[in-house]
Amino acid sequence: MSRTEVERVAPAELSALRHALAIARRGPSNGPNPRVGAVLLSPEGEVLGEGWHRGAGTPHAEVAALVDAAARGSDTAGATAVVTLEPCNHTGRTGPCSEALIAAGIGRVVVSVADPNPVAAGGAQRLRDAGVDVQTGVLADEGRELLGAWLPSVERGRPFVTLKLATSLDGRVAAADGSSRWITSEVSRRHAHDLRAEVGAIVVGTGTVLADDPSLTARNAADELHGQQPLRVVVGHRRVPPGARLHGPGGELLTVQSHDPAAVLAVLAEREVRHVLVEGGPTLAAAFVRAGLVDEVHAYVAPVLLGAGPPALADLGIATIGDAVRLTTRSVLPLGPDVLIVATPEPTSTSSKEH
């Protein structure tokens, strides 16, 4: 935020925006809609109402804040709406928030992040056209961080893809006899379940289904299913056995009879999936990497040496070190005896392959 922008934002508005960012996190992280928070302030800087988006089909944060203000008996004429994402300007499952704010007599709107969705964007301009003072780009880094995978998913027109790897120190995902339970520790596996709870879909290949019989569920520390379960996606032409654990409790099971990662993501985009976790074996992992469709890698690395067994990735067709897919490390997190490395591919390694 520039110095001029800082001068245009009152301390009460900055405080309200930080609160809006905090309450927005109460909303679901794995639905088709973004996490959004809103706080309404009087001209004197007092809180009139607040709200957050609770999931698809429910009132947006701005409308929830207006409802809260009405319940408190607050007059919103001339008030300031502080929101984490630009108010929408379209009618979907709910009406346009820009119109709701105008009807409520809001005089000023402070926005953290502009909406990149061409369907919903335009709220800021609609408000300005109605005479509302609008300030955008306030605490934008914090706003983008809140939106997580939703933001790049909308910007790229496809689900954001996280590739999960769980390997030995020498890069093996199983021993020579195929056994893989357990390379990583219980601490790492619990962290991985928390990651599953944040995504809209988990993708594996038929080879993993036949070899490991996974359930692909998200469970808490008590080994209970989380309230919201990701879609379970099996890629390939072989059939999921009738007795497979994938038919048990958990998210909906979807089979995609294709080996093309772009086709898989297109199917999931139609279902409004914003974040995909690829958990398949070396073949599926390599296919997504080769296609340039991996946005982030979560590598759980255990201090174990196997010396043989399948590697984390199948052949990428790389013959020389100059063609290596290079990544930028974003974080390193110790997990019991293991380490989680979160990294993102460098633009030069994927931009030419992006579908």
GROMACS .gro file of N, CA and C in nm, residues 164-166 180-197 217-221 223 226 277 279 300-302 335-340:
model
  117
  164LYS      N    1   0.119  -3.363  -0.372
  164LYS     CA    2   0.168  -3.411  -0.244
  164LYS      C    3   0.260  -3.531  -0.266
  165LEU      N    4   0.378  -3.525  -0.205
  165LEU     CA    5   0.473  -3.636  -0.209
  165LEU      C    6   0.508  -3.676  -0.067
  166ALA      N    7   0.523  -3.803  -0.042
  166ALA     CA    8   0.568  -3.854   0.088
  166ALA      C    9   0.679  -3.954   0.058
  180SER      N   10   0.473  -4.952   0.161
  180SER     CA   11   0.496  -4.809   0.182
  180SER      C   12   0.441  -4.759   0.315
  181ARG      N   13   0.380  -4.845   0.394
  181ARG     CA   14   0.323  -4.803   0.523
  181ARG      C   15   0.416  -4.845   0.635
  182TRP      N   16   0.474  -4.749   0.712
  182TRP     CA   17   0.462  -4.607   0.679
  182TRP      C   18   0.602  -4.549   0.662
  183ILE      N   19   0.624  -4.476   0.552
  183ILE     CA   20   0.753  -4.408   0.535
  183ILE      C   21   0.760  -4.287   0.626
  184THR      N   22   0.655  -4.208   0.625
  184THR     CA   23   0.653  -4.088   0.709
  184THR      C   24   0.587  -4.117   0.844
  185SER      N   25   0.602  -4.022   0.935
  185SER     CA   26   0.554  -4.041   1.072
  185SER      C   27   0.406  -4.009   1.087
  186GLU      N   28   0.354  -4.043   1.203
  186GLU     CA   29   0.215  -4.010   1.236
  186GLU      C   30   0.193  -3.860   1.233
  187VAL      N   31   0.292  -3.783   1.275
  187VAL     CA   32   0.280  -3.636   1.274
  187VAL      C   33   0.261  -3.586   1.131
  188SER      N   34   0.337  -3.638   1.040
  188SER     CA   35   0.323  -3.598   0.899
  188SER      C   36   0.189  -3.641   0.843
  189ARG      N   37   0.146  -3.761   0.876
  189ARG     CA   38   0.019  -3.809   0.824
  189ARG      C   39  -0.097  -3.726   0.877
  190ARG      N   40  -0.088  -3.684   1.004
  190ARG     CA   41  -0.194  -3.599   1.059
  190ARG      C   42  -0.197  -3.465   0.988
  191HIS      N   43  -0.080  -3.408   0.961
  191HIS     CA   44  -0.072  -3.282   0.888
  191HIS      C   45  -0.132  -3.299   0.748
  192ALA      N   46  -0.105  -3.411   0.685
  192ALA     CA   47  -0.157  -3.436   0.550
  192ALA      C   48  -0.309  -3.445   0.551
  193HIS      N   49  -0.366  -3.500   0.659
  193HIS     CA   50  -0.513  -3.506   0.670
  193HIS      C   51  -0.571  -3.366   0.684
  194ASP      N   52  -0.501  -3.278   0.755
  194ASP     CA   53  -0.547  -3.139   0.766
  194ASP      C   54  -0.544  -3.071   0.630
  195LEU      N   55  -0.442  -3.103   0.549
  195LEU     CA   56  -0.435  -3.049   0.414
  195LEU      C   57  -0.551  -3.100   0.330
  196ARG      N   58  -0.583  -3.228   0.342
  196ARG     CA   59  -0.698  -3.283   0.269
  196ARG      C   60  -0.827  -3.210   0.302
  197ALA      N   61  -0.842  -3.171   0.428
  197ALA     CA   62  -0.964  -3.103   0.470
  197ALA      C   63  -0.978  -2.965   0.408
  217THR      N   64  -0.997  -4.000   0.263
  217THR     CA   65  -1.080  -3.918   0.351
  217THR      C   66  -0.993  -3.819   0.428
  218ALA      N   67  -1.057  -3.719   0.484
  218ALA     CA   68  -0.989  -3.623   0.572
  218ALA      C   69  -1.036  -3.651   0.713
  219ARG      N   70  -0.942  -3.685   0.801
  219ARG     CA   71  -0.977  -3.722   0.938
  219ARG      C   72  -0.904  -3.633   1.038
  220ASN      N   73  -0.965  -3.617   1.155
  220ASN     CA   74  -0.904  -3.536   1.259
  220ASN      C   75  -0.816  -3.622   1.349
  221ALA      N   76  -0.764  -3.561   1.457
  221ALA     CA   77  -0.671  -3.632   1.544
  221ALA      C   78  -0.735  -3.751   1.613
  223ASP      N   79  -0.928  -3.954   1.462
  223ASP     CA   80  -0.955  -4.046   1.352
  223ASP      C   81  -1.102  -4.042   1.310
  226HIS      N   82  -1.372  -3.544   0.906
  226HIS     CA   83  -1.403  -3.401   0.912
  226HIS      C   84  -1.544  -3.379   0.858
  277LEU      N   85  -0.578  -3.166  -0.479
  277LEU     CA   86  -0.460  -3.230  -0.421
  277LEU      C   87  -0.431  -3.358  -0.498
  279GLU      N   88  -0.254  -3.687  -0.521
  279GLU     CA   89  -0.189  -3.781  -0.430
  279GLU      C   90  -0.153  -3.911  -0.498
  300TYR      N   91   0.664  -3.429   0.191
  300TYR     CA   92   0.692  -3.480   0.325
  300TYR      C   93   0.810  -3.575   0.313
  301VAL      N   94   0.921  -3.540   0.375
  301VAL     CA   95   1.044  -3.618   0.361
  301VAL      C   96   1.081  -3.678   0.495
  302ALA      N   97   1.096  -3.811   0.498
  302ALA     CA   98   1.129  -3.883   0.621
  302ALA      C   99   1.277  -3.920   0.621
  335LEU      N  100   0.817  -3.181   1.117
  335LEU     CA  101   0.698  -3.254   1.162
  335LEU      C  102   0.746  -3.382   1.230
  336GLY      N  103   0.765  -3.376   1.361
  336GLY     CA  104   0.823  -3.490   1.429
  336GLY      C  105   0.960  -3.517   1.371
  337PRO      N  106   0.987  -3.642   1.330
  337PRO     CA  107   1.117  -3.673   1.270
  337PRO      C  108   1.129  -3.628   1.125
  338ASP      N  109   1.018  -3.589   1.065
  338ASP     CA  110   1.014  -3.558   0.922
  338ASP      C  111   1.025  -3.407   0.898
  339VAL      N  112   1.027  -3.372   0.771
  339VAL     CA  113   1.028  -3.232   0.729
  339VAL      C  114   0.929  -3.216   0.614
  340LEU      N  115   0.849  -3.110   0.620
  340LEU     CA  116   0.762  -3.076   0.508
  340LEU      C  117   0.824  -2.958   0.434
   0.00000   0.00000   0.00000
